[in-house]
């Protein structure tokens, strides 16, 4: 049995919504709070030490890209 909407070419496409989103600006307090939390999160990540494995990889890259000294 074929759906009537499919016959008329009005079948819903996957992932598409039939209602439109309205964009209302966030209240300044909400925007400030979001910004503050994002800054705090970013700062906590930026303060974490660089993993040893990453430092090892950087050292290998630096060694590989440096000119070879001939004796």
Short mmCIF file of C-alpha atoms in Angstrom, two decimals:
data_model
loop_
_atom_site.label_atom_id
_atom_site.label_comp_id
_atom_site.label_asym_id
_atom_site.label_seq_id
_atom_site.Cartn_x
_atom_site.Cartn_y
_atom_site.Cartn_z
CA UNK A 1 0.00 0.00 0.00
CA UNK A 2 1.40 3.42 -0.98
CA UNK A 3 1.10 6.39 1.36
CA UNK A 4 -1.07 9.22 -0.02
CA UNK A 5 1.64 11.80 0.81
CA UNK A 6 4.14 9.85 -1.25
CA UNK A 7 1.76 9.86 -4.22
CA UNK A 8 1.53 13.65 -4.08
CA UNK A 9 5.28 14.07 -3.62
CA UNK A 10 4.89 15.47 -0.12
CA UNK A 11 6.57 12.68 1.79
CA UNK A 12 8.69 13.78 4.73
CA UNK A 13 12.39 13.59 4.12
CA UNK A 14 14.45 12.01 6.88
CA UNK A 15 16.07 14.57 9.15
CA UNK A 16 13.90 17.45 7.98
CA UNK A 17 11.51 19.08 10.38
CA UNK A 18 8.12 20.34 9.28
CA UNK A 19 8.11 23.27 11.71
CA UNK A 20 10.31 26.33 11.47
CA UNK A 21 12.65 27.32 14.25
CA UNK A 22 12.25 30.78 15.62
CA UNK A 23 15.32 32.57 16.79
CA UNK A 24 14.84 34.67 19.86
CA UNK A 25 17.87 36.33 21.37
CA UNK A 26 18.93 34.99 24.74
CA UNK A 27 18.59 37.21 27.75
CA UNK A 28 21.83 39.06 28.56
CA UNK A 29 22.12 37.23 31.90
CA UNK A 30 21.91 33.87 30.16
CA UNK A 31 24.49 34.87 27.54
CA UNK A 32 26.81 36.16 30.28
CA UNK A 33 26.44 32.93 32.25
CA UNK A 34 27.13 30.79 29.19
CA UNK A 35 30.18 32.90 28.34
CA UNK A 36 31.49 32.69 31.90
CA UNK A 37 31.10 28.91 32.01
CA UNK A 38 32.77 28.48 28.63
CA UNK A 39 35.71 30.66 29.75
CA UNK A 40 36.05 28.68 32.98
CA UNK A 41 35.99 25.39 31.08
CA UNK A 42 38.52 26.62 28.51
CA UNK A 43 40.83 27.90 31.25
CA UNK A 44 40.69 24.59 33.11
CA UNK A 45 41.63 22.73 29.92
CA UNK A 46 44.40 25.22 29.06
CA UNK A 47 45.94 24.82 32.52
CA UNK A 48 46.31 21.06 32.20
CA UNK A 49 49.86 19.83 31.60
CA UNK A 50 50.87 18.60 28.16
CA UNK A 51 50.88 14.78 28.13
CA UNK A 52 54.33 13.15 27.99
CA UNK A 53 53.37 11.20 24.87
CA UNK A 54 52.60 14.46 23.07
CA UNK A 55 55.94 15.96 24.17
CA UNK A 56 57.71 12.82 22.90
CA UNK A 57 55.99 13.17 19.52
CA UNK A 58 56.98 16.84 19.30
CA UNK A 59 60.60 15.93 20.10
CA UNK A 60 60.57 13.27 17.37
CA UNK A 61 59.16 15.75 14.87
CA UNK A 62 61.74 18.36 15.80
CA UNK A 63 64.54 15.81 15.49
CA UNK A 64 63.31 14.64 12.10
CA UNK A 65 62.99 18.17 10.73
CA UNK A 66 66.35 19.49 11.99
CA UNK A 67 69.24 19.50 9.50
CA UNK A 68 71.61 16.56 9.85
CA UNK A 69 75.08 17.46 11.11
CA UNK A 70 77.83 15.84 9.10
CA UNK A 71 80.94 14.88 11.01
#
